[in-house]
GROMACS .gro file of C-alpha atoms in nm:
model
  256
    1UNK     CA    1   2.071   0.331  -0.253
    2UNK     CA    2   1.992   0.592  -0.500
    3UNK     CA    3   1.651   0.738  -0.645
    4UNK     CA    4   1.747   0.539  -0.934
    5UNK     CA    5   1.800   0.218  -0.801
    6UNK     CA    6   1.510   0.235  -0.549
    7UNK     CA    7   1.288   0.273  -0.866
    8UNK     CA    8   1.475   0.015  -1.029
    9UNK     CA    9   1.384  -0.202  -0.722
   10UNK     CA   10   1.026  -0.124  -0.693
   11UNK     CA   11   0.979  -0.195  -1.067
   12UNK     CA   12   1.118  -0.499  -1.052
   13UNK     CA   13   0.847  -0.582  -0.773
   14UNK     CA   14   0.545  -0.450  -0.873
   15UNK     CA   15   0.634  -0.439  -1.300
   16UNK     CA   16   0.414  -0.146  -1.397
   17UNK     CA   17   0.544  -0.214  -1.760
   18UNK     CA   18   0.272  -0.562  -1.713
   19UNK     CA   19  -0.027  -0.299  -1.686
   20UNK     CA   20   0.011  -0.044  -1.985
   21UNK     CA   21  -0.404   0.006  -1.978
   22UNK     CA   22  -0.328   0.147  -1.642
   23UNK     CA   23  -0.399   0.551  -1.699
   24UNK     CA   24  -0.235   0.644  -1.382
   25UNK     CA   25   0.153   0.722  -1.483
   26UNK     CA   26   0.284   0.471  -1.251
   27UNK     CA   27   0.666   0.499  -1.111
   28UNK     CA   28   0.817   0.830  -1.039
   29UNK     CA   29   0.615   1.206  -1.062
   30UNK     CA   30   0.824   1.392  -0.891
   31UNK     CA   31   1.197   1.355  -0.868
   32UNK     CA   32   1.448   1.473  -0.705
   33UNK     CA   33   1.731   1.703  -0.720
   34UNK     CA   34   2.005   1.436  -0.775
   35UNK     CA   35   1.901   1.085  -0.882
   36UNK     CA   36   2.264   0.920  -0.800
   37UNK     CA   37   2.212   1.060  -0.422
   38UNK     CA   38   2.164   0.868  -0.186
   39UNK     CA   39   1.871   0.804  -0.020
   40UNK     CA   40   1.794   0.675   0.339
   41UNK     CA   41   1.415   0.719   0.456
   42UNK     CA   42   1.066   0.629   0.244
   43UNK     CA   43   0.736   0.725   0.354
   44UNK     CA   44   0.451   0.533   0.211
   45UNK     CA   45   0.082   0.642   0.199
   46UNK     CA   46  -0.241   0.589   0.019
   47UNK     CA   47  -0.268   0.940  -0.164
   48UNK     CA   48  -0.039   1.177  -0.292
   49UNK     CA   49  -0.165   1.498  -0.090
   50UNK     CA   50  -0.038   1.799   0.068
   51UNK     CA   51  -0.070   1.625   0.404
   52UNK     CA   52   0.080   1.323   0.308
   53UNK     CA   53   0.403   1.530   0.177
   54UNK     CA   54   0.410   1.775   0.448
   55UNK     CA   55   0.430   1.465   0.685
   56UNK     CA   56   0.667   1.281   0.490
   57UNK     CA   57   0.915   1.598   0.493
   58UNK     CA   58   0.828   1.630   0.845
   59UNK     CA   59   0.962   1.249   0.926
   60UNK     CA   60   1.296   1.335   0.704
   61UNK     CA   61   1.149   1.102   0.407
   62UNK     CA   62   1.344   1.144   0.092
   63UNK     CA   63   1.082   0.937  -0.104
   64UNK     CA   64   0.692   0.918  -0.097
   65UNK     CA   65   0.570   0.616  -0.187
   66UNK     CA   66   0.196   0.621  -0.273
   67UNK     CA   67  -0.154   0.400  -0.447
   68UNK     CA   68  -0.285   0.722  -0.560
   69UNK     CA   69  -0.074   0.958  -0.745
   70UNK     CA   70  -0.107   1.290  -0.872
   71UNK     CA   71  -0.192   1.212  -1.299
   72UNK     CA   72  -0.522   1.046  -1.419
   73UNK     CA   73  -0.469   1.025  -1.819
   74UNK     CA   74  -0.483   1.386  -1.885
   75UNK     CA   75  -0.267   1.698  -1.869
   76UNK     CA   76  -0.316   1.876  -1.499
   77UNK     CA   77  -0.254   2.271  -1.506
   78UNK     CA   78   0.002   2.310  -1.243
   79UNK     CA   79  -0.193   2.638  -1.024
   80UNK     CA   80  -0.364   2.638  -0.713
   81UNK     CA   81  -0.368   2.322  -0.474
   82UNK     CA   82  -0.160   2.158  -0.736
   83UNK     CA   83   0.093   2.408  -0.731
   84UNK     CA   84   0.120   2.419  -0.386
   85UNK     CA   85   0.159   2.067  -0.351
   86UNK     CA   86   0.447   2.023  -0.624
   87UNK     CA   87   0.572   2.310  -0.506
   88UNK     CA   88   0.586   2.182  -0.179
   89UNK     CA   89   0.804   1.817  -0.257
   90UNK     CA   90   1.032   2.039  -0.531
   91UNK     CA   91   1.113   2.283  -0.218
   92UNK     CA   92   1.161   2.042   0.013
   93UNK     CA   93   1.368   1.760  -0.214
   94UNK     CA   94   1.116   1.492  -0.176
   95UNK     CA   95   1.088   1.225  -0.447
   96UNK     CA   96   0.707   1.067  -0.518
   97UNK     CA   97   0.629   0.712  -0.641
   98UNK     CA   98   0.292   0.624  -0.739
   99UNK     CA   99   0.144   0.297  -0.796
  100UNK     CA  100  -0.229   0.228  -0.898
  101UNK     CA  101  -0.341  -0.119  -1.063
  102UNK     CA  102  -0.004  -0.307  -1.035
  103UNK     CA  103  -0.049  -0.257  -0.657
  104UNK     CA  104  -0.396  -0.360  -0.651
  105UNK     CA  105  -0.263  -0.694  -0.879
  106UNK     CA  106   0.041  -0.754  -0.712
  107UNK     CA  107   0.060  -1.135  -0.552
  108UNK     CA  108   0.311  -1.052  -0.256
  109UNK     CA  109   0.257  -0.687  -0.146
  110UNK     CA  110  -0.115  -0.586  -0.347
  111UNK     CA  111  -0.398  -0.491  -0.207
  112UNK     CA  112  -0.605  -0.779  -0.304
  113UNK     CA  113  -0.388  -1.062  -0.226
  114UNK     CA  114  -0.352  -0.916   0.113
  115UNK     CA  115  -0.689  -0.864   0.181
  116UNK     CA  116  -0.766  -1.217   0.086
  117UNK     CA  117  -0.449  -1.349   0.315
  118UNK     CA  118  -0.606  -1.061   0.637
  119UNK     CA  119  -0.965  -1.282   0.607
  120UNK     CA  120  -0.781  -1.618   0.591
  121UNK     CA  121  -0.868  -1.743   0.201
  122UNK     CA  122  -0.722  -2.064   0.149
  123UNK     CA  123  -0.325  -1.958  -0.032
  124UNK     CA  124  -0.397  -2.270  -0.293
  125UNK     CA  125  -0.752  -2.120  -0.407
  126UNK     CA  126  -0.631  -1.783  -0.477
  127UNK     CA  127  -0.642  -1.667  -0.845
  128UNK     CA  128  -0.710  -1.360  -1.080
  129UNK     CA  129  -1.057  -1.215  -1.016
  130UNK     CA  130  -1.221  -0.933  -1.258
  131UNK     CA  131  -1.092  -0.706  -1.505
  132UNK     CA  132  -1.055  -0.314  -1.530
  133UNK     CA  133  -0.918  -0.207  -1.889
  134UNK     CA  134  -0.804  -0.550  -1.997
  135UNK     CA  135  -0.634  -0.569  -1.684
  136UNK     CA  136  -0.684  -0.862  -1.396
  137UNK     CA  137  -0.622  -0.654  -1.057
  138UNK     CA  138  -0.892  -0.851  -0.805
  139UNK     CA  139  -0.871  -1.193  -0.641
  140UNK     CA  140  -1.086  -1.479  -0.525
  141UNK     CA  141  -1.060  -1.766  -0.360
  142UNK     CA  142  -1.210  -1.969  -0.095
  143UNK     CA  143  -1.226  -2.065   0.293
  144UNK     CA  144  -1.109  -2.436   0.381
  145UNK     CA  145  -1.442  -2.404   0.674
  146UNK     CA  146  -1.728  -2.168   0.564
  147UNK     CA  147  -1.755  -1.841   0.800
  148UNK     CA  148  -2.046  -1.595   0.867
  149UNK     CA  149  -2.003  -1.238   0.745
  150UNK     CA  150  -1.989  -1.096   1.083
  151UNK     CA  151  -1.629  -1.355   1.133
  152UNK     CA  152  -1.534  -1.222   0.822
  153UNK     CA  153  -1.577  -0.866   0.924
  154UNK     CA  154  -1.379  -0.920   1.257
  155UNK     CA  155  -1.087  -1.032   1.054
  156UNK     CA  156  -1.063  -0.767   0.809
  157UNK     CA  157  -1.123  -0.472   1.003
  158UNK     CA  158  -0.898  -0.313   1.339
  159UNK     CA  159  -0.980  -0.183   1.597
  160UNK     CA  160  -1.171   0.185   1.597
  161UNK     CA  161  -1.229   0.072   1.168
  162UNK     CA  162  -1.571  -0.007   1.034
  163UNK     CA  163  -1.735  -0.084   0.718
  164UNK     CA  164  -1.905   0.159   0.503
  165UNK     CA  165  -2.197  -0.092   0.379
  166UNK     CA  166  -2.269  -0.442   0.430
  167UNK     CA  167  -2.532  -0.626   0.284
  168UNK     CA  168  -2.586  -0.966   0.405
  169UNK     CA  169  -2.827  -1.088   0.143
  170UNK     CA  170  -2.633  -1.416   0.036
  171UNK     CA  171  -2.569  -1.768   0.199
  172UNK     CA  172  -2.502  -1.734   0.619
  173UNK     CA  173  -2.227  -1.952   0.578
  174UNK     CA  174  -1.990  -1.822   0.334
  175UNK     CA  175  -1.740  -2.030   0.093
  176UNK     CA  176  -1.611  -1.828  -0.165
  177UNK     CA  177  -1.511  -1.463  -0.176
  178UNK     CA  178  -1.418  -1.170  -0.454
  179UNK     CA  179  -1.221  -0.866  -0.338
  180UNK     CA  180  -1.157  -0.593  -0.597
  181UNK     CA  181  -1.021  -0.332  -0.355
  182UNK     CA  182  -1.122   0.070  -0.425
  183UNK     CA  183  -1.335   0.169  -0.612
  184UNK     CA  184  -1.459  -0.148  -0.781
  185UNK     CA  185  -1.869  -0.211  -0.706
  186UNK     CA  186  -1.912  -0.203  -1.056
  187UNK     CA  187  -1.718  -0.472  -1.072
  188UNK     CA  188  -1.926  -0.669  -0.813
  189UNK     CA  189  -2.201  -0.812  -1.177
  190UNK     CA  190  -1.847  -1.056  -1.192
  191UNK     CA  191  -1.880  -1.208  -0.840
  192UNK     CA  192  -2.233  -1.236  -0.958
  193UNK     CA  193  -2.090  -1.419  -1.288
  194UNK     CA  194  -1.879  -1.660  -1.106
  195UNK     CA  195  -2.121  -1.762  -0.821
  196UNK     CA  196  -1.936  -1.629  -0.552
  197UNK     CA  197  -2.084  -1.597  -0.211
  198UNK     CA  198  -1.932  -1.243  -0.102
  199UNK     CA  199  -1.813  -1.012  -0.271
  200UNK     CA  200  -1.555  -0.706  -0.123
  201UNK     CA  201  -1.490  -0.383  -0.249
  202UNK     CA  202  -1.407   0.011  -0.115
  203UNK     CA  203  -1.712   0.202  -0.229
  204UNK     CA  204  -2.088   0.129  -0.281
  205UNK     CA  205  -2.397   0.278  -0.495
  206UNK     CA  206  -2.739   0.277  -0.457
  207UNK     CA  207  -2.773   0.039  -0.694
  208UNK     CA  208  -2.583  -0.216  -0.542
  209UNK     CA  209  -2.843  -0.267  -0.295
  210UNK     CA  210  -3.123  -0.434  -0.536
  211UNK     CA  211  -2.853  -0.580  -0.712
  212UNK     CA  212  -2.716  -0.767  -0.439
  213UNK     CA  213  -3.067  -0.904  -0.274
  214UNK     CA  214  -3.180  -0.983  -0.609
  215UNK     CA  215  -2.898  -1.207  -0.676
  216UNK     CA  216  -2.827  -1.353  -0.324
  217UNK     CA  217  -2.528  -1.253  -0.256
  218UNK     CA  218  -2.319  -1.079   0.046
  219UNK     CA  219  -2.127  -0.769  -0.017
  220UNK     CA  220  -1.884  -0.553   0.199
  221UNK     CA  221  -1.837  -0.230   0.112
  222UNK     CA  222  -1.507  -0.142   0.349
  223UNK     CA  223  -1.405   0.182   0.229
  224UNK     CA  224  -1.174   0.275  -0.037
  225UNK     CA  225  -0.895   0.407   0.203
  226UNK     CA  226  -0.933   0.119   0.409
  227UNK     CA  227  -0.901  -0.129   0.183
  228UNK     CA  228  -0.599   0.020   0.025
  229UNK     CA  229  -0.374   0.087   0.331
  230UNK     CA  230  -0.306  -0.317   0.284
  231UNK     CA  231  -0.072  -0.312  -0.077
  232UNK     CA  232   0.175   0.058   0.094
  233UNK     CA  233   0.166  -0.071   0.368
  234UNK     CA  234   0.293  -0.479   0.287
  235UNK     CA  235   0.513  -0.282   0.071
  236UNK     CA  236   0.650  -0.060   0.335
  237UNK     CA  237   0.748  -0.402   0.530
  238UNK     CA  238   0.933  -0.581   0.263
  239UNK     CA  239   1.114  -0.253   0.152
  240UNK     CA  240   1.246  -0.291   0.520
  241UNK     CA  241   1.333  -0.612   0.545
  242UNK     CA  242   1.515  -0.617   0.206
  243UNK     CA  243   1.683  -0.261   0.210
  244UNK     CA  244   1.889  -0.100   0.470
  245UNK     CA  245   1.644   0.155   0.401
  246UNK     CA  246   1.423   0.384   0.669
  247UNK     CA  247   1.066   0.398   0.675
  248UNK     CA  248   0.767   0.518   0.796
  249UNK     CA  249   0.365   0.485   0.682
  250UNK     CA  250   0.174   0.798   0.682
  251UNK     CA  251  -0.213   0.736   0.815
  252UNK     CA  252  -0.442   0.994   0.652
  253UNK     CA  253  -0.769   0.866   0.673
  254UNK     CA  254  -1.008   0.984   0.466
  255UNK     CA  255  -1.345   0.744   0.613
  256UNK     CA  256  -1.464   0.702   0.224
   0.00000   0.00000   0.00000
């Protein structure tokens, strides 16, 4: 498989042309020297760093796969850190893929949709949850029996992994659940909206707090990294069992 059909692949997975609010120059940054090569190893990561690429080149990865890339709707000078990184995957022939919102969305290998399959959501009471840009990229659904926050919390998080916030100021028996992985507790006034009991996100404000016990519901803040290992790393395993293709997940946590 080649650089070109790998991309051709992905797209046809995750279709980044379905999310043109997205700001984040989804599909390939960086290519590489000969797009009709062929290619035989993909790392996959959260972020497009200098220690995500210097493992990747370190495992023989011909392709970085990654949530966060390296453009955010404007022009970036390329000097200092910058430099060094693109420097870095230019020198060393290694290929990075981004993929922000339609990775969040996506129903078989996103971020959402996993989390919500990882805390045991019922798979016929899934559907679209909250919007960013026009764009649906979060998911709710509901639990055929009603669990407690802390069963919750033992299903979504692994060994040695903890949350950064939880606020258990809802119903102790919980029924229905919003995840909008990231960076998303603004988008927590739509669990409000909808009734939900719990709502799940990466990050948390101060503000959340009063928010939350004023309305009476739960929230879990479980850290933006941690919530969006889930969409690389579902993608990792189908790229795997679909291609003859290598791979390998990089794990640079960042505990944010």
């Amino acid at each position: 498989m080649t650089l070109n059909q790998f991309v051709s692949y992905l797209d046809a997975i995750l279709e980044p042309e379905n999310f043109e609010s997205d700001i984040s120059l989804n599909g390939v940054q960086v290519q590489n020297s000969d797009k009709d090569a062929p290619i035989k190893k993909i790392a996959f990561a959260v972020d497009a760093c200098y220690e995500t690429a210097r493992q990747a080149i370190e495992h023989g990865a011909d392709v970085l796969v990654v949530h966060h890339g390296l453009f955010w709707g404007k022009p970036v000078a390329i000097n200092g850190p910058h430099y060094d990184l693109i420097k870095l995957m230019i020198e060393n022939n290694l290929s990075l893929y981004a993929c922000h919102i339609p990775l969040d969305a996506n129903k078989e290998v996103g971020n959402n949709y996993g989390l919500a399959r990882k805390i045991g959501l019922s798979e016929d009471s899934l559907e679209g949850f909250g919007k960013w840009r026009g764009m649906t990229l979060g998911v709710k659904g509901s639990f055929e029996n009603a669990r407690t926050i802390d069963e919750i919390k033992s299903c979504l998080f692994g060994p040695g992994e903890k949350p950064l916030s939880v606020l258990p100021f809802g119903k102790k028996l919980i029924k229905t659940v919003g995840i909008i992985s990231g960076g998303a507790w603004e988008e927590l006034d739509y669990a409000i909206e909808e009734n939900l009991d719990l709502y799940i996100t990466g990050e948390v404000s101060h503000q959340v707090y009063h928010q939350c016990l004023e309305n009476k519901i739960n929230f879990i803040a479980g850290g933006h990294y941690q919530t969006e290992t889930m969409g690389v790393s579902l993608l990792k395993n189908l790229v795997e069992e679909e291609t003859n293709l290598e791979t390998v997940f990089i794990d640079v946590p960042t505990g944010l």
